[in-house]
Amino acid sequence: MCKKVNTKVKGVYEINFSSKTTKANAYITGLGNTRRIVIADNLLENFTVDEAEVVFAHELGHHIHRDILKLIFWSGLMCLGGFYFMSIILEKVSLYFRYGISDISNFPILALSMSILLFLFGLPFNFYSRKREKVADYFALKITKKTDAFITSMAKFTNRDLADAHPHPFIEFLLYTHPSIGKRINYAQEFKKKIELEKQEE
């Protein structure tokens, strides 16, 4: 598959998840020439070959689109922004209460402000992450054309991970780094219809 899309990874590795959890997972890790795709043994043992292929293609999509670098970049911006706003908050609080910025009394304010800022900055980060996941899904569907395997793999992820396939949209907006399983399945079904229409027109 890597040759098909004119790319390469350092390797594909299996990781032992079964000794600790029933969850199935796969991910890409590393930068540059060290990029590699890791697949959980639970996935290899309980998913069909076609299902494992679309999961691999999804991770390969992240590799092709350099999503790790993009997410590192946005995480760095979030950290810089967070430190900047926390320094302003601590400075204002120190002036108000008339004690030094390094005083231990600032710790509760530091912890509270950090929690609030992480939550607020997490909203655009999660939104961006969901967009990248959708792009990787599209890549997997386009390169494999195995929409049924994609749909059944999503259903298996739901069952094995005890995930909510249809969370409330507001909860998804606040907390989810991936589109909900329900949305991903719907997207695959739409892609399948598109392929069928294209075949009819040929």
XYZ file of N, CA and C in Angstrom:
606
model
N 0.826 -1.204 0.000
C 0.000 0.000 0.000
C 0.867 1.263 0.000
N 1.990 1.209 0.713
C 2.902 2.360 0.743
C 3.431 2.664 -0.656
N 3.764 1.610 -1.405
C 4.241 1.798 -2.775
C 3.145 2.402 -3.644
N 1.913 2.008 -3.381
C 0.775 2.485 -4.167
C 0.629 3.992 -4.081
N 0.938 4.558 -2.913
C 0.802 6.008 -2.722
C 2.167 6.705 -2.713
N 3.196 5.956 -3.118
C 4.546 6.514 -3.279
C 5.091 7.120 -1.986
N 5.038 6.331 -0.926
C 5.600 6.770 0.350
C 6.172 5.557 1.072
N 6.806 5.783 2.200
C 7.335 4.675 2.981
C 7.374 5.051 4.458
N 7.320 4.027 5.291
C 7.475 4.198 6.736
C 8.597 3.264 7.180
N 9.145 3.530 8.354
C 10.260 2.714 8.833
C 9.829 1.268 9.041
N 8.581 1.083 9.450
C 8.091 -0.273 9.670
C 6.684 -0.265 10.221
N 6.098 -1.442 10.270
C 4.776 -1.636 10.873
C 4.972 -2.602 12.028
N 4.560 -2.185 13.221
C 4.836 -2.953 14.423
C 3.550 -3.348 15.137
N 3.631 -4.461 15.836
C 2.514 -4.931 16.655
C 2.818 -4.627 18.117
N 1.811 -4.122 18.827
C 1.978 -3.816 20.246
C 1.007 -4.655 21.068
N 1.455 -5.088 22.234
C 0.640 -5.938 23.097
C -0.349 -5.095 23.898
N -1.603 -5.095 23.463
C -2.680 -4.439 24.205
C -3.499 -5.450 24.995
N -3.541 -6.687 24.508
C -4.467 -7.682 25.048
C -4.208 -8.020 26.509
N -2.981 -7.836 26.979
C -2.671 -8.151 28.376
C -3.228 -7.108 29.338
N -3.630 -5.948 28.799
C -4.100 -4.863 29.659
C -5.529 -4.412 29.365
N -5.983 -4.588 28.118
C -7.288 -4.048 27.745
C -7.860 -4.822 26.562
N -9.167 -4.678 26.362
C -9.816 -5.283 25.193
C -9.877 -4.297 24.031
N -9.433 -3.072 24.260
C -9.503 -2.046 23.222
C -8.614 -2.403 22.035
N -9.077 -1.982 20.866
C -8.286 -2.134 19.643
C -7.837 -0.743 19.206
N -6.606 -0.653 18.747
C -6.099 0.668 18.382
C -4.964 0.539 17.368
N -4.706 1.636 16.690
C -3.559 1.745 15.789
C -3.171 3.210 15.757
N -1.901 3.474 15.562
C -1.458 4.864 15.538
C -0.139 4.977 14.791
N 0.154 6.199 14.369
C 1.439 6.480 13.731
C 2.288 7.270 14.720
N 3.572 6.983 14.736
C 4.462 7.655 15.678
C 5.804 7.923 15.006
N 6.565 8.832 15.580
C 7.873 9.162 15.034
C 7.826 10.327 14.062
N 9.009 10.872 13.773
C 9.141 11.995 12.843
C 10.175 11.659 11.774
N 10.006 12.254 10.609
C 10.974 12.057 9.539
C 11.134 10.596 9.159
N 12.381 10.147 9.116
C 12.673 8.767 8.722
C 12.332 7.747 9.798
N 11.924 8.209 10.977
C 11.590 7.278 12.063
C 10.095 6.985 12.125
N 9.319 7.521 11.204
C 7.874 7.296 11.245
C 7.560 5.810 11.091
N 6.693 5.325 11.969
C 6.277 3.930 11.905
C 4.829 3.819 12.352
N 4.170 2.790 11.885
C 2.772 2.553 12.222
C 2.705 1.390 13.202
N 1.964 1.583 14.281
C 1.845 0.576 15.339
C 0.396 0.100 15.398
N 0.212 -1.208 15.416
C -1.127 -1.797 15.431
C -1.244 -2.716 16.639
N -2.334 -2.590 17.388
C -2.544 -3.405 18.583
C -2.844 -4.851 18.208
N -2.379 -5.776 19.044
C -2.643 -7.193 18.779
C -4.136 -7.498 18.820
N -4.881 -6.760 19.651
C -6.337 -6.949 19.701
C -6.974 -6.706 18.343
N -6.459 -5.714 17.636
C -7.004 -5.392 16.325
C -6.672 -6.498 15.321
N -5.442 -6.950 15.322
C -5.024 -7.981 14.367
C -5.749 -9.300 14.603
N -6.073 -9.582 15.859
C -6.710 -10.854 16.192
C -8.221 -10.843 15.981
N -8.842 -9.676 16.068
C -10.305 -9.622 16.053
C -10.909 -8.911 14.846
N -10.088 -8.302 14.017
C -10.564 -7.636 12.814
C -10.207 -8.483 11.594
N -11.030 -8.394 10.560
C -10.722 -9.106 9.321
C -9.542 -8.428 8.622
N -9.024 -9.093 7.609
C -7.905 -8.530 6.849
C -8.304 -7.203 6.213
N -9.518 -7.151 5.641
C -9.987 -5.911 5.012
C -10.154 -4.794 6.035
N -10.666 -5.139 7.214
C -10.842 -4.135 8.269
C -9.493 -3.604 8.747
N -8.537 -4.508 8.923
C -7.193 -4.081 9.325
C -6.557 -3.214 8.241
N -6.873 -3.521 6.991
C -6.306 -2.757 5.880
C -6.800 -1.313 5.886
N -8.098 -1.113 6.138
C -8.611 0.261 6.129
C -8.099 1.041 7.340
N -7.905 0.355 8.460
C -7.323 1.021 9.632
C -5.883 1.432 9.328
N -5.137 0.529 8.699
C -3.760 0.850 8.301
C -3.748 2.026 7.329
N -4.683 2.021 6.374
C -4.755 3.102 5.386
C -5.060 4.437 6.054
N -5.894 4.409 7.090
C -6.204 5.629 7.841
C -4.928 6.200 8.459
N -4.145 5.341 9.102
C -2.894 5.802 9.718
C -1.898 6.255 8.660
N -1.898 5.577 7.528
C -1.029 5.983 6.428
C -1.428 7.367 5.919
N -2.728 7.655 5.972
C -3.206 8.981 5.593
C -2.625 10.068 6.483
N -2.542 9.788 7.781
C -1.902 10.745 8.697
C -0.444 10.966 8.297
N 0.220 9.882 7.896
C 1.625 9.978 7.482
C 1.762 10.820 6.214
N 0.921 10.541 5.240
C 0.964 11.257 3.957
C 0.748 12.755 4.157
N -0.195 13.105 5.032
C -0.567 14.510 5.237
C 0.245 15.191 6.342
N 1.237 14.482 6.892
C 2.130 15.040 7.922
C 1.355 15.608 9.115
N 0.370 14.848 9.554
C -0.489 15.333 10.633
C 0.229 15.434 11.969
N 1.223 14.583 12.212
C 1.963 14.672 13.476
C 2.644 16.029 13.594
N 3.319 16.451 12.525
C 3.994 17.751 12.545
C 2.998 18.885 12.734
N 1.858 18.786 12.065
C 0.843 19.836 12.172
C 0.297 19.932 13.593
N 0.053 18.780 14.211
C -0.485 18.789 15.574
C 0.568 19.256 16.578
N 1.835 18.910 16.344
C 2.910 19.410 17.211
C 2.996 20.929 17.112
N 2.866 21.447 15.898
C 2.915 22.894 15.685
C 1.796 23.594 16.453
N 0.562 23.086 16.312
C -0.567 23.710 17.005
C -0.464 23.542 18.515
N 0.060 22.403 18.967
C 0.264 22.208 20.409
C 1.277 23.211 20.946
N 2.330 23.462 20.164
C 3.330 24.447 20.565
C 2.749 25.836 20.682
N 1.908 26.211 19.708
C 1.249 27.517 19.773
C 0.362 27.622 21.002
N -0.363 26.535 21.297
C -1.225 26.526 22.480
C -0.414 26.721 23.753
N 0.724 26.044 23.844
C 1.573 26.172 25.038
C 2.103 27.592 25.190
N 2.573 28.169 24.092
C 3.080 29.541 24.142
C 1.981 30.510 24.558
N 0.808 30.340 23.958
C -0.319 31.197 24.316
C -0.725 31.017 25.762
N -0.712 29.761 26.225
C -1.071 29.484 27.610
C -0.110 30.120 28.592
N 1.192 29.986 28.339
C 2.193 30.598 29.218
C 2.069 32.124 29.221
N 1.771 32.680 28.052
C 1.642 34.136 27.953
C 0.482 34.636 28.810
N -0.680 34.009 28.651
C -1.852 34.456 29.405
C -1.712 34.169 30.897
N -1.049 33.061 31.253
C -0.843 32.767 32.672
C 0.088 33.792 33.308
N 1.091 34.240 32.563
C 1.998 35.253 33.107
C 1.254 36.563 33.359
N 0.335 36.901 32.452
C -0.465 38.121 32.639
C -1.356 37.991 33.864
N -2.009 36.829 33.988
C -2.906 36.603 35.125
C -2.139 36.675 36.438
N -0.988 36.008 36.512
C -0.193 36.012 37.744
C 0.310 37.411 38.084
N 0.674 38.150 37.066
C 1.147 39.518 37.300
C 0.033 40.386 37.874
N -1.165 40.276 37.308
C -2.300 41.070 37.785
C -2.685 40.681 39.212
N -2.709 39.366 39.476
C -3.078 38.893 40.815
C -2.045 39.334 41.843
N -0.766 39.248 41.486
C 0.303 39.647 42.409
C 0.218 41.132 42.745
N -0.082 41.941 41.745
C -0.227 43.379 41.985
C -1.428 43.666 42.871
N -2.514 42.920 42.635
C -3.739 43.160 43.403
C -3.544 42.807 44.879
N -2.924 41.643 45.141
C -2.745 41.202 46.523
C -1.421 41.680 47.129
N -0.595 42.347 46.319
C 0.655 42.946 46.786
C 1.659 41.926 47.331
N 1.812 40.823 46.613
C 2.919 39.921 46.937
C 3.596 39.493 45.642
N 4.817 38.969 45.776
C 5.632 38.669 44.601
C 5.034 37.614 43.691
N 5.416 37.692 42.414
C 4.871 36.761 41.429
C 5.338 35.328 41.692
N 6.463 35.166 42.404
C 6.984 33.830 42.706
C 6.478 33.291 44.041
N 5.600 34.035 44.705
C 5.073 33.611 46.008
C 4.242 32.338 45.851
N 4.386 31.411 46.803
C 3.655 30.140 46.762
C 2.143 30.355 46.821
N 1.728 31.502 47.321
C 0.296 31.804 47.401
C -0.347 31.894 46.018
N 0.475 32.051 44.992
C -0.044 32.125 43.625
C -0.440 30.763 43.058
N -0.043 29.692 43.744
C -0.253 28.365 43.164
C -1.718 28.052 42.861
N -2.670 28.318 43.784
C -4.077 28.035 43.451
C -4.556 28.794 42.211
N -4.136 30.060 42.085
C -4.504 30.852 40.906
C -3.861 30.264 39.653
N -2.601 29.832 39.804
C -1.891 29.224 38.677
C -2.600 27.950 38.209
N -2.978 27.102 39.166
C -3.642 25.842 38.824
C -5.002 26.089 38.175
N -5.764 27.037 38.727
C -7.089 27.343 38.191
C -6.996 27.939 36.793
N -6.112 28.908 36.632
C -5.978 29.558 35.324
C -5.464 28.577 34.278
N -4.560 27.683 34.678
C -4.040 26.689 33.741
C -5.152 25.743 33.284
N -6.002 25.320 34.211
C -7.111 24.425 33.863
C -8.076 25.093 32.896
N -8.400 26.348 33.172
C -9.335 27.082 32.308
C -8.743 27.295 30.922
N -7.476 27.696 30.873
C -6.832 27.954 29.585
C -6.671 26.681 28.764
N -6.319 25.573 29.429
C -6.197 24.304 28.716
C -7.526 23.888 28.104
N -8.601 24.107 28.855
C -9.931 23.768 28.339
C -10.285 24.643 27.144
N -10.063 25.950 27.276
C -10.421 26.882 26.199
C -9.575 26.653 24.950
N -8.275 26.474 25.141
C -7.402 26.226 23.993
C -7.656 24.849 23.385
N -8.191 23.939 24.214
C -8.487 22.601 23.717
C -9.615 22.570 22.706
N -10.510 23.554 22.760
C -11.653 23.576 21.838
C -11.215 23.702 20.380
N -10.412 24.716 20.020
C -9.966 24.784 18.620
C -9.027 23.637 18.246
N -8.241 23.162 19.225
C -7.341 22.038 18.941
C -8.143 20.786 18.608
N -9.181 20.502 19.399
C -10.026 19.334 19.142
C -10.739 19.458 17.802
N -11.188 20.667 17.491
C -11.856 20.904 16.208
C -10.904 20.589 15.056
N -9.676 21.080 15.164
C -8.683 20.837 14.119
C -8.347 19.350 14.023
N -8.233 18.691 15.173
C -7.928 17.263 15.197
C -9.032 16.461 14.512
N -10.287 16.819 14.775
C -11.406 16.117 14.123
C -11.347 16.285 12.607
N -10.960 17.468 12.156
C -10.835 17.711 10.713
C -9.750 16.824 10.107
N -8.620 16.696 10.796
C -7.532 15.861 10.288
C -7.942 14.385 10.259
N -8.712 13.963 11.258
C -9.183 12.579 11.286
C -10.134 12.303 10.124
N -10.973 13.271 9.804
C -11.902 13.099 8.680
C -11.136 12.991 7.369
N -10.092 13.786 7.223
C -9.258 13.722 6.017
C -8.591 12.347 5.911
N -8.118 11.816 7.042
C -7.489 10.492 7.044
C -8.505 9.406 6.710
N -9.737 9.567 7.193
C -10.807 8.625 6.844
C -11.057 8.635 5.342
N -11.142 9.826 4.775
C -11.383 9.953 3.335
C -10.250 9.293 2.547
N -9.022 9.494 3.009
C -7.873 8.877 2.345
C -8.004 7.356 2.367
N -8.365 6.801 3.537
C -8.501 5.347 3.666
C -9.584 4.804 2.746
N -10.710 5.503 2.676
C -11.807 5.067 1.809
C -11.417 5.170 0.338
N -10.741 6.240 -0.001
C -10.364 6.470 -1.398
C -9.323 5.466 -1.876
N -8.346 5.149 -1.031
C -7.244 4.291 -1.448
C -7.628 2.816 -1.441
N -8.555 2.422 -0.541
C -8.930 1.007 -0.439
C -10.239 0.687 -1.149
N -11.143 1.657 -1.200
C -12.491 1.470 -1.762
C -13.295 0.420 -0.976
N -12.854 0.115 0.238
C -13.509 -0.922 1.043
C -14.391 -0.272 2.100
N -15.501 0.284 1.627
C -16.389 1.019 2.531
C -17.054 0.105 3.552
N -17.433 -1.097 3.131
C -18.083 -2.026 4.066
C -17.132 -2.414 5.192
N -15.873 -2.649 4.844
C -14.880 -2.994 5.866
C -14.642 -1.818 6.806
N -14.670 -0.602 6.263
C -14.514 0.591 7.102
C -15.659 0.678 8.104
N -16.881 0.460 7.623
C -18.062 0.558 8.484
C -18.029 -0.502 9.577
N -17.718 -1.745 9.215
C -17.688 -2.804 10.232
C -16.534 -2.605 11.214
N -15.425 -2.042 10.748
C -14.315 -1.771 11.671
C -14.711 -0.710 12.693
N -15.443 0.305 12.242
C -15.918 1.339 13.163
C -16.867 0.747 14.205
N -17.734 -0.163 13.747
C -18.664 -0.817 14.675
C -17.903 -1.639 15.714
N -16.841 -2.296 15.289
C -16.036 -3.085 16.228
C -15.303 -2.188 17.222
N -14.810 -1.047 16.751
C -14.182 -0.095 17.670
C -15.176 0.341 18.744
N -16.414 0.584 18.333
C -17.450 1.004 19.279
C -17.666 -0.049 20.351
N -17.789 -1.307 19.932
C -18.070 -2.391 20.872
C -16.881 -2.684 21.779
N -15.693 -2.735 21.214
C -14.516 -3.104 21.998
C -14.064 -1.978 22.921
N -14.237 -0.738 22.488
C -13.809 0.408 23.292
C -14.919 0.945 24.185
N -16.105 0.323 24.094
C -17.280 0.780 24.853
C -17.537 2.266 24.602
N -17.423 2.656 23.342
C -17.573 4.062 22.966
C -19.025 4.391 22.656
N -19.361 5.655 22.797
C -20.687 6.155 22.443
C -20.650 6.547 20.970
N -21.382 5.817 20.148
C -21.356 6.073 18.704
C -22.061 7.366 18.332
N -22.996 7.787 19.173
C -23.776 8.989 18.864
C -23.834 9.922 20.081
N -22.718 10.532 20.450
C -22.728 11.457 21.594
C -23.499 12.724 21.260
N -23.883 13.450 22.284
C -24.539 14.738 22.052
C -23.556 15.646 21.308
N -24.033 16.369 20.292
C -23.138 17.233 19.508
C -22.317 18.199 20.353
N -22.913 18.699 21.439
C -22.189 19.642 22.286
C -21.036 18.950 23.010
N -21.271 17.715 23.472
C -20.215 16.939 24.130
C -19.103 16.620 23.140
N -19.491 16.271 21.923
C -18.494 15.998 20.885
C -17.659 17.243 20.597
N -18.308 18.387 20.522
C -17.615 19.648 20.276
C -16.616 19.967 21.387
N -17.001 19.705 22.624
C -16.150 20.046 23.759
C -14.970 19.091 23.940
N -15.210 17.791 23.762
C -14.255 16.807 24.249
C -13.620 15.894 23.208
N -14.234 15.733 22.059
C -13.782 14.692 21.129
C -12.651 15.167 20.210
N -11.586 14.364 20.131
C -10.502 14.637 19.182
C -10.750 13.932 17.845
N -11.691 12.984 17.835
C -12.094 12.280 16.617
C -13.580 12.540 16.367
N -14.007 12.520 15.114
C -15.454 12.563 14.867
C -16.100 11.351 15.533
N -17.350 11.473 15.921
C -18.034 10.340 16.540
C -18.094 9.172 15.558
N -18.175 7.963 16.099
C -18.244 6.766 15.255
C -19.445 6.838 14.318
N -20.568 7.345 14.838
C -21.761 7.469 14.007
C -21.521 8.341 12.790
N -20.840 9.455 12.983
C -20.539 10.354 11.863
C -19.588 9.699 10.869
N -18.636 8.957 11.381
C -17.664 8.313 10.496
C -18.330 7.219 9.657
N -19.269 6.512 10.264
C -20.014 5.495 9.521
C -20.896 6.148 8.465
N -21.573 7.222 8.837
C -22.415 7.942 7.871
C -21.587 8.466 6.705
N -20.411 8.952 7.016
C -19.527 9.476 5.978
C -19.125 8.363 5.007
N -18.831 7.179 5.554
C -18.462 6.036 4.710
C -19.632 5.593 3.840
N -20.836 5.638 4.400
C -22.023 5.270 3.627
C -22.247 6.247 2.474
N -22.025 7.524 2.729
C -22.143 8.527 1.666
C -21.082 8.300 0.587
N -19.881 7.942 1.023
C -18.800 7.665 0.075
C -19.154 6.454 -0.791
N -19.765 5.441 -0.179
C -20.171 4.237 -0.909
C -21.207 4.577 -1.976
N -22.179 5.410 -1.616
C -23.201 5.826 -2.580
C -22.565 6.589 -3.740
N -21.581 7.413 -3.417
C -20.891 8.188 -4.446
C -20.181 7.269 -5.434
N -19.525 6.230 -4.922
C -18.830 5.272 -5.784
C -19.823 4.538 -6.678
N -20.956 4.134 -6.096
C -21.971 3.406 -6.869
C -22.548 4.271 -7.978
N -22.755 5.554 -7.693
C -23.262 6.466 -8.716
C -22.251 6.649 -9.845
N -20.991 6.739 -9.481
C -19.937 6.895 -10.491
C -19.859 5.671 -11.395
N -20.062 4.476 -10.808
C -20.040 3.251 -11.606
C -21.219 3.201 -12.573
N -22.382 3.688 -12.119
C -23.572 3.690 -12.967
C -23.419 4.648 -14.145
N -22.695 5.730 -13.923
C -22.516 6.737 -14.968
C -21.489 6.317 -16.017
N -20.615 5.360 -15.656
C -19.565 4.933 -16.594
C -20.124 4.106 -17.758
